[in-house]
mmCIF file of C-alpha atoms in Angstrom:
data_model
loop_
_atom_site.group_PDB
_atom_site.id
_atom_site.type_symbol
_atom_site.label_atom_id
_atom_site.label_comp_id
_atom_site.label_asym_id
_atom_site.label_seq_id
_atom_site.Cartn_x
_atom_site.Cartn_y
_atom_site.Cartn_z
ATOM 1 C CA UNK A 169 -39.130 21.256 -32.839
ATOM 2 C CA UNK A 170 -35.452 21.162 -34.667
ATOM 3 C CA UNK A 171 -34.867 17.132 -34.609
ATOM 4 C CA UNK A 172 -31.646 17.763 -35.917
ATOM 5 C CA UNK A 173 -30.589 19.786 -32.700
ATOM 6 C CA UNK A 174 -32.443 17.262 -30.978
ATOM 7 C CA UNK A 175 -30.388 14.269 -32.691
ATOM 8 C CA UNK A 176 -27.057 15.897 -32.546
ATOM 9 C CA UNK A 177 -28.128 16.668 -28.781
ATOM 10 C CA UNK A 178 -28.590 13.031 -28.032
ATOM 11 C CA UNK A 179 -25.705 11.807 -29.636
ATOM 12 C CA UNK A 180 -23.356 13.734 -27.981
ATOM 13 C CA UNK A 181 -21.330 11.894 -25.716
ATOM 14 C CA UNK A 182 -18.180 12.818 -22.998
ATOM 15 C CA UNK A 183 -15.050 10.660 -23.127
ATOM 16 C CA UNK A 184 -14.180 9.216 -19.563
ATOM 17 C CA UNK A 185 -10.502 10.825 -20.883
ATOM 18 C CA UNK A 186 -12.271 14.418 -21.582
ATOM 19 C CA UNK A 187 -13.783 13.920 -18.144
ATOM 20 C CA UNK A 188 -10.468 13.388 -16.319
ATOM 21 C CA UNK A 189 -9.003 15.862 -18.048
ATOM 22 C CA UNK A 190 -11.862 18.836 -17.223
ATOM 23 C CA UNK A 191 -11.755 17.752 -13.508
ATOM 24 C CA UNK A 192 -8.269 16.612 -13.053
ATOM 25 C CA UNK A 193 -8.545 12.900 -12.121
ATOM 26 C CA UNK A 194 -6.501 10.280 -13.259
ATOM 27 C CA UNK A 195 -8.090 8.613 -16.150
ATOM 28 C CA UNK A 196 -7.641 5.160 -14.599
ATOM 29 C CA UNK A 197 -9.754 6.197 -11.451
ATOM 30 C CA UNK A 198 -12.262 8.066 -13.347
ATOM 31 C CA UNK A 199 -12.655 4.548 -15.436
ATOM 32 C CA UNK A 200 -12.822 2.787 -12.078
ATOM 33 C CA UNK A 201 -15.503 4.917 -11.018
ATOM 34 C CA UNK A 202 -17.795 5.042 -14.065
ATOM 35 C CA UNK A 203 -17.791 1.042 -14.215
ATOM 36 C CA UNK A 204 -19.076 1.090 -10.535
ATOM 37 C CA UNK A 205 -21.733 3.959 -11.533
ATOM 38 C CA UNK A 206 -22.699 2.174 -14.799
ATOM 39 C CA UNK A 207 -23.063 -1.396 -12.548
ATOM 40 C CA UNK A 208 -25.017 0.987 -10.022
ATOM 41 C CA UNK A 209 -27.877 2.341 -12.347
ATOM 42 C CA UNK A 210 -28.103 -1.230 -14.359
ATOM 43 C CA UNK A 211 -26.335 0.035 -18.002
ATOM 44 C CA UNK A 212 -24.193 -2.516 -19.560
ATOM 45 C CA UNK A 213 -20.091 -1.557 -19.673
ATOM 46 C CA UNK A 214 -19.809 -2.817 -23.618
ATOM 47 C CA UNK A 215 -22.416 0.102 -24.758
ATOM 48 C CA UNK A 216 -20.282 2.516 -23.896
ATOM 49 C CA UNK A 217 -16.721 0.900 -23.903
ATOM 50 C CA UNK A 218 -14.009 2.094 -26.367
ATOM 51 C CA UNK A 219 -10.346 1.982 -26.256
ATOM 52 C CA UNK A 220 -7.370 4.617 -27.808
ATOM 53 C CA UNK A 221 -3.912 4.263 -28.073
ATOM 54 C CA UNK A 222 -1.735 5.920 -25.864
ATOM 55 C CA UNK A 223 0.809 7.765 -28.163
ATOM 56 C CA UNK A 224 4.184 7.175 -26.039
ATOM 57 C CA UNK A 225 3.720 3.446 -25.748
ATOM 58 C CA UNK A 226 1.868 2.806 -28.486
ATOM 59 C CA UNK A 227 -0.728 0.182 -25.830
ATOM 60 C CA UNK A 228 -4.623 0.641 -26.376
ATOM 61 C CA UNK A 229 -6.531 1.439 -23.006
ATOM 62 C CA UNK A 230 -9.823 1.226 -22.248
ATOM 63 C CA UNK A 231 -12.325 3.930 -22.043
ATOM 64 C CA UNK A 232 -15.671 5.432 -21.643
ATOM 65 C CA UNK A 233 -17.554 7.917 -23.819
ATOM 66 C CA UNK A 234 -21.304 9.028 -21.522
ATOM 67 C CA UNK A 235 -24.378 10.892 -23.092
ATOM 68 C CA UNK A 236 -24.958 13.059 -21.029
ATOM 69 C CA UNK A 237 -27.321 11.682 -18.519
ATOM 70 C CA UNK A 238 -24.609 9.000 -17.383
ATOM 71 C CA UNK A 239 -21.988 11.550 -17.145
ATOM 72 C CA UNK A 240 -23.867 14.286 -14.714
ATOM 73 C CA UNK A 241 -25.096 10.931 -12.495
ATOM 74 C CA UNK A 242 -21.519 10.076 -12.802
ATOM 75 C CA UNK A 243 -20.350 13.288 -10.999
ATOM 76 C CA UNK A 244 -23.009 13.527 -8.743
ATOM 77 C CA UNK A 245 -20.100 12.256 -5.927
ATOM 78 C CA UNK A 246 -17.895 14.518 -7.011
ATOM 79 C CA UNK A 247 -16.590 18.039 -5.628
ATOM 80 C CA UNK A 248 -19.118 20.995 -6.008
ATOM 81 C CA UNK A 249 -16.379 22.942 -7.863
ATOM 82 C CA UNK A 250 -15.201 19.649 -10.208
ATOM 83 C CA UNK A 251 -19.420 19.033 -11.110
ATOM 84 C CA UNK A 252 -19.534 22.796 -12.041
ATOM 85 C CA UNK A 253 -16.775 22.695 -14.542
ATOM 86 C CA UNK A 254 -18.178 18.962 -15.997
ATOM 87 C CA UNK A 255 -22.144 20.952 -16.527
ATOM 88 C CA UNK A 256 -20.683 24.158 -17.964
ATOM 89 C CA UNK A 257 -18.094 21.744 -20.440
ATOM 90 C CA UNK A 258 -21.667 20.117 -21.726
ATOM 91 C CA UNK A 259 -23.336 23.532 -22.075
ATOM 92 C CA UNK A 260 -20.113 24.509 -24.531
ATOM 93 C CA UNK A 261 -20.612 21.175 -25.840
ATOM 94 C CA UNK A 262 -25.002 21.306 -27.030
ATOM 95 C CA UNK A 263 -23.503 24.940 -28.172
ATOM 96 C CA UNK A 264 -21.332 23.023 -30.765
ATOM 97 C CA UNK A 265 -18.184 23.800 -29.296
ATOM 98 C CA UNK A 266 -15.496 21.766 -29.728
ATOM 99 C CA UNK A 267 -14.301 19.038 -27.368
ATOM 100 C CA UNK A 268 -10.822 19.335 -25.162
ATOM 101 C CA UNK A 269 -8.240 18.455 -26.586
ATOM 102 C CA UNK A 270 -6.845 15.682 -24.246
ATOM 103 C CA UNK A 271 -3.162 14.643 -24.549
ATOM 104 C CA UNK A 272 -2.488 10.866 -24.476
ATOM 105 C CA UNK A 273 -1.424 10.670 -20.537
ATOM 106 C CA UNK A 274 -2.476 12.875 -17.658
ATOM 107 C CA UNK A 275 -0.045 16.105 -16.937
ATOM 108 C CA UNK A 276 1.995 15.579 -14.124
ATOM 109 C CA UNK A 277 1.432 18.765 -11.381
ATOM 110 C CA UNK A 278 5.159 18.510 -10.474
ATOM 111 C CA UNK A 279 4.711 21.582 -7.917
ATOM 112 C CA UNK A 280 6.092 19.744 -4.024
ATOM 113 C CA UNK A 281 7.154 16.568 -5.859
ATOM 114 C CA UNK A 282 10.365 16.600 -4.232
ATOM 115 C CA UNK A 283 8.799 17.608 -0.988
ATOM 116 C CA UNK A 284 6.048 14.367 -1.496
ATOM 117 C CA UNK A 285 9.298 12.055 -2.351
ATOM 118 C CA UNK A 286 11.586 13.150 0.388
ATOM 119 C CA UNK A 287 8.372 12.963 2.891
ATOM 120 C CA UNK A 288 7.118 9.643 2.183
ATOM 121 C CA UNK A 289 10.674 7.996 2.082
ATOM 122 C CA UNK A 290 10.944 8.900 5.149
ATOM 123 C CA UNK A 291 7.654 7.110 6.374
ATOM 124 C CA UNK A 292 9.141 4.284 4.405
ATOM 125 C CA UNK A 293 12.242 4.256 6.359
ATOM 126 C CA UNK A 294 10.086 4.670 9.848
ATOM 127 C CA UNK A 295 8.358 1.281 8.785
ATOM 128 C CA UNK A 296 11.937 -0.329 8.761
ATOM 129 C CA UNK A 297 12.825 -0.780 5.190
ATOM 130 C CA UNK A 298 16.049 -0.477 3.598
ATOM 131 C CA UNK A 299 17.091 2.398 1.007
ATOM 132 C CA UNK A 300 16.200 1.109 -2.126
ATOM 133 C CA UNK A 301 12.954 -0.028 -1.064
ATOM 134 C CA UNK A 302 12.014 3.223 0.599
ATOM 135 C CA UNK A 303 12.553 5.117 -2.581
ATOM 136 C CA UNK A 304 10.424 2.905 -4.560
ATOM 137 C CA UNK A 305 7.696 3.381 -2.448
ATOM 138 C CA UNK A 306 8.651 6.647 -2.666
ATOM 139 C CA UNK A 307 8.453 6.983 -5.922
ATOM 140 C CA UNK A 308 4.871 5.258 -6.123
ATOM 141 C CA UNK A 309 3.183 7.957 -4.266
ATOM 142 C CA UNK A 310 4.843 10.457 -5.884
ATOM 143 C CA UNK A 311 3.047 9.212 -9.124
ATOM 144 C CA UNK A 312 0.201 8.453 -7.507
ATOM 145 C CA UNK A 313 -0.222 12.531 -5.949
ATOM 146 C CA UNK A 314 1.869 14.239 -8.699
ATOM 147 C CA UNK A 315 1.560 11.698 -12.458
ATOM 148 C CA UNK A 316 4.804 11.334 -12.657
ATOM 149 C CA UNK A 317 6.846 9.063 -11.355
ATOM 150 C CA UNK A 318 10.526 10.425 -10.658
ATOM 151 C CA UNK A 319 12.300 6.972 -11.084
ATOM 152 C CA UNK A 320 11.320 6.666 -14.550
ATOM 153 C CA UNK A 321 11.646 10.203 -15.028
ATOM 154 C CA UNK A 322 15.573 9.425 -14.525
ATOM 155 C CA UNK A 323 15.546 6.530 -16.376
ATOM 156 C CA UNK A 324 16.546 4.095 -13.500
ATOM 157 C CA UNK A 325 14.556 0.701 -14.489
ATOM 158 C CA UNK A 326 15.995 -1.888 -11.661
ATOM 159 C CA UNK A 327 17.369 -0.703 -7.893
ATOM 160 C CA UNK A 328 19.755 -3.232 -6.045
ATOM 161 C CA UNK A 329 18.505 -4.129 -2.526
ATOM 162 C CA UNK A 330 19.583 -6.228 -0.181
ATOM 163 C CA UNK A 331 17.640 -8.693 0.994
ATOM 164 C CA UNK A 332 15.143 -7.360 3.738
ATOM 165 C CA UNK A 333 15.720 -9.423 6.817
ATOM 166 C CA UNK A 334 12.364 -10.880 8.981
ATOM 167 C CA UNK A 335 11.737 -10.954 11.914
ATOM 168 C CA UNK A 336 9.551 -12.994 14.007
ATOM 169 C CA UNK A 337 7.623 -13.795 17.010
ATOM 170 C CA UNK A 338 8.184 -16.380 19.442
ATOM 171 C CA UNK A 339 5.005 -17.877 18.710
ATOM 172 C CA UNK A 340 5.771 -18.245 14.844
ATOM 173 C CA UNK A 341 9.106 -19.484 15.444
ATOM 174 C CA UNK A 342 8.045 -22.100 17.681
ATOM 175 C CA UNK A 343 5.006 -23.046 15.283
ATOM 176 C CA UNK A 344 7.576 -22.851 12.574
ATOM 177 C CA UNK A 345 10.334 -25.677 14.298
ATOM 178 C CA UNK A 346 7.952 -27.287 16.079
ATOM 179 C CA UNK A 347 9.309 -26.339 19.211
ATOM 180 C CA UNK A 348 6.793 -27.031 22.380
ATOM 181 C CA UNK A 349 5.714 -23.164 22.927
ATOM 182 C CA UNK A 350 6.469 -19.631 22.963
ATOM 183 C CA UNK A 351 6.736 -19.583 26.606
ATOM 184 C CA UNK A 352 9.415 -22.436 26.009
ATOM 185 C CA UNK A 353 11.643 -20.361 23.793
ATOM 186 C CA UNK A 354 11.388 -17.207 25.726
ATOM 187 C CA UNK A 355 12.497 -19.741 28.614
ATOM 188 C CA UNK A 356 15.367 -20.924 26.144
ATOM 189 C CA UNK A 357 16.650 -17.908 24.770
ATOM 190 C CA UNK A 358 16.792 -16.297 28.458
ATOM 191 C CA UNK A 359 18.691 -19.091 29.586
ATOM 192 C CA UNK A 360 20.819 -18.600 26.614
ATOM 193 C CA UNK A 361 21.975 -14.900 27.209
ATOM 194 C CA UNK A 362 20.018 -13.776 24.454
ATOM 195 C CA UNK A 363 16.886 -11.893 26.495
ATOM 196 C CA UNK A 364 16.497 -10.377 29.848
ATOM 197 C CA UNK A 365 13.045 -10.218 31.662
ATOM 198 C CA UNK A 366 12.558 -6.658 32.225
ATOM 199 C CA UNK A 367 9.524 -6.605 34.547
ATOM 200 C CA UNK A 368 7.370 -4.084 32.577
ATOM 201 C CA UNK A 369 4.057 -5.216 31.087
ATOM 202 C CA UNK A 370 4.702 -3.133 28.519
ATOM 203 C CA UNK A 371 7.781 -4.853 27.522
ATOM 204 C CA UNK A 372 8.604 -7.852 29.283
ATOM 205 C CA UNK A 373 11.603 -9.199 27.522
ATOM 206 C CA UNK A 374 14.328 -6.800 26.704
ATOM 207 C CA UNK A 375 17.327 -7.887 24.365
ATOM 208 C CA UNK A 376 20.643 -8.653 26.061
ATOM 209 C CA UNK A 377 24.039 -7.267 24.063
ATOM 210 C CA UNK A 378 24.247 -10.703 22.558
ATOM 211 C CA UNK A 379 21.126 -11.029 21.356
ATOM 212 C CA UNK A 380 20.307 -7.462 19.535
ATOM 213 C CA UNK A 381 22.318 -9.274 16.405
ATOM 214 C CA UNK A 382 19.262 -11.372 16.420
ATOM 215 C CA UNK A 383 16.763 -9.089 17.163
ATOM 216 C CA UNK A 384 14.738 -5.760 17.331
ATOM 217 C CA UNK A 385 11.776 -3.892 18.871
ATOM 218 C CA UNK A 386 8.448 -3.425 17.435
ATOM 219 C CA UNK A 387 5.641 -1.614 18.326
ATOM 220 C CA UNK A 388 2.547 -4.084 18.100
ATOM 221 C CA UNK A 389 -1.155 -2.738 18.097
ATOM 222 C CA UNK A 390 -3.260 -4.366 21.244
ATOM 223 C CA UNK A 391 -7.086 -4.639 20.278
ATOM 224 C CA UNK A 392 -8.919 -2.169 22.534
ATOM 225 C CA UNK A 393 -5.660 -0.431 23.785
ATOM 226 C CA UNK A 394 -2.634 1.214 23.644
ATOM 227 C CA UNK A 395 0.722 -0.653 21.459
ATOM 228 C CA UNK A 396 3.068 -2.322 23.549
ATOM 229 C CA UNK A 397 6.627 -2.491 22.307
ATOM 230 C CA UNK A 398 6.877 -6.173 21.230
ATOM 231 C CA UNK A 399 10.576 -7.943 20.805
ATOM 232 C CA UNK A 400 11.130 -9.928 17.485
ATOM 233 C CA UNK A 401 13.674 -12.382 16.431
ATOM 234 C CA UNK A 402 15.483 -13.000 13.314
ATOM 235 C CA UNK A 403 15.608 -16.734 11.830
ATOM 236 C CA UNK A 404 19.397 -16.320 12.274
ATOM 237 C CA UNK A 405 18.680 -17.582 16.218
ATOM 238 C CA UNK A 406 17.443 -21.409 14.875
ATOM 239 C CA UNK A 407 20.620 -23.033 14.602
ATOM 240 C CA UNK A 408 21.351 -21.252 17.817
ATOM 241 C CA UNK A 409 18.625 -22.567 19.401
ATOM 242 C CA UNK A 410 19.100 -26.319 17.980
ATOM 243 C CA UNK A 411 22.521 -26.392 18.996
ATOM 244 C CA UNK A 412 22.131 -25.483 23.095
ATOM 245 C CA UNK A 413 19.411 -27.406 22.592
ATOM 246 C CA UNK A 414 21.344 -30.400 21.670
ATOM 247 C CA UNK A 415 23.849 -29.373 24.125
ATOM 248 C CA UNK A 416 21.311 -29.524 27.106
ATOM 249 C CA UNK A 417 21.833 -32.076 29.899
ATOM 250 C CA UNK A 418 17.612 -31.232 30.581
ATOM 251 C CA UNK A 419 15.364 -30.621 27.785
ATOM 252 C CA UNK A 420 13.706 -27.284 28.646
ATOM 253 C CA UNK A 421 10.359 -29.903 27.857
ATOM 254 C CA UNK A 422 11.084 -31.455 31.390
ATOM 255 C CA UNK A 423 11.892 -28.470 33.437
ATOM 256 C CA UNK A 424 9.688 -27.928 36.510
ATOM 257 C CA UNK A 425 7.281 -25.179 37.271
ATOM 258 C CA UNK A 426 9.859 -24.180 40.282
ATOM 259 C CA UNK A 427 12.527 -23.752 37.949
ATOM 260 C CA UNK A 428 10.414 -22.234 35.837
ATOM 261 C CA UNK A 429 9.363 -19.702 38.445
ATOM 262 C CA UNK A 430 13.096 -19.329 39.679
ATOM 263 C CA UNK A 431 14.300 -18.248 35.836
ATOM 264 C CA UNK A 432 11.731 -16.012 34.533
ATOM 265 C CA UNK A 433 9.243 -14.753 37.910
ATOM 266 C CA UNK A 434 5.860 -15.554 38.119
ATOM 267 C CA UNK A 435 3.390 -15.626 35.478
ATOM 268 C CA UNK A 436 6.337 -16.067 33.071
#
């Protein structure tokens, strides 16, 4: 038997960097997944831990170089077609070829950037946030799908947002002020001008002109059924609030259940 094949065989090792480059994974999840796999079978992180400096920034980063062994367990989860390329790399490799040269950060695959970007602003603006904000999430998935991230691409290091308004229930508002319930302040801002009672169980309290300054609609998952449209207030309606409130000949604390029924129906 050669035992200087059989040394040389044994010593080689795959960088977690070679790895990501061969299959096409970002480095930083193929790191992720070879500490879970290395916790998995019992081997110790610091035997096989190394770190390089990435040439643009001039930061080290951790990494991983695998005998061979770790690295085939490693992408046993992987695609059929990604495990294929990983064997036939260490069959070049006990050959003596050299290894891949891997460049310092992963190559962005730019093909539908603009496509990704303009799609997931747009999910971003569907989930109520403002410009900026959308294009910084954006721009996170972008470089999350693509490598790249297209604000930094364009140099733009800060984006100027306003500040993103909330809005609440009636329940946290009236935990919030210590106000007696929700079914008090829905009482309160109906008698106030602010909300109509619109009769559907799907959306029982509709916004009057006055109040959609202070408000908006939101569709709120139901465990075990369908989302009901659900009406939220801005903190702006407090003061409001205090002040007819204050105003009051009757507390809305002491109104009667026949009043009660008389301004918002039954079961109100």
């Amino acid at each position: 038997m050669n035992t200087d094949l059989f040394a040389q065989t044994q010593s080689l090792t795959m960088s977690s960097r070679e790895i990501a480059d061969v299959t096409g994974k970002r480095h930083d999840n193929v790191v992720r997944d070879i500490e879970k796999m290395l916790n998995d079978v019992g081997e110790g992180l610091l035997n096989f831990e190394e770190t390089y400096k990435n040439e643009q920034n001039g930061q080290e980063y951790r990494c991983y170089n695998l005998p061979k062994d770790l690295t085939i367990t490693l992408v046993a989860g992987y695609r059929s077609d990604l495990r294929l390329k990983i064997v036939r790399r260490w069959m070049e490799l006990e050959a003596g070829g050299s290894p891949v040269a891997v460049s310092s950060a992963p190559q962005p695959k730019l093909a539908g950037m603009g496509r990704t970007f303009a799609d997931m602003r747009r999910i971003a603006k569907l989930m109520k946030l403002d410009d900026a904000q959308a294009a910084i999430h954006a721009s996170h998935a972008v470089e999350r799908l693509h490598g790249v991230n297209p604000l930094e691409v364009m140099d733009i290091k800060r984006i100027e947002s306003p500040a993103q308004k909330a809005f609440f229930t009636v329940s946290d508002l009236a935990k919030r002020e210590g106000w007696q319930s929700a079914q008090w302040l829905n009482r309160t801002l109906l008698a106030m001008g602010l909300q109509d009672r619109s009769g559907s169980d799907d959306n029982p309290w509709t916004a009057t002109e006055a109040g959609r300054a202070y408000s908006r609609l939101e569709d709120a998952p139901i465990k075990g059924r369908r989302s009901r449209q659900m009406l939220l207030w801005s903190a702006d309606i407090i003061p409001l609030v205090k002040q007819y409130i204050a105003q009051s000949a009757t507390p809305y604390a002491a109104v009667t259940a026949a009043e009660d029924a008389v301004l918002v129906g039954k079961g109100a």
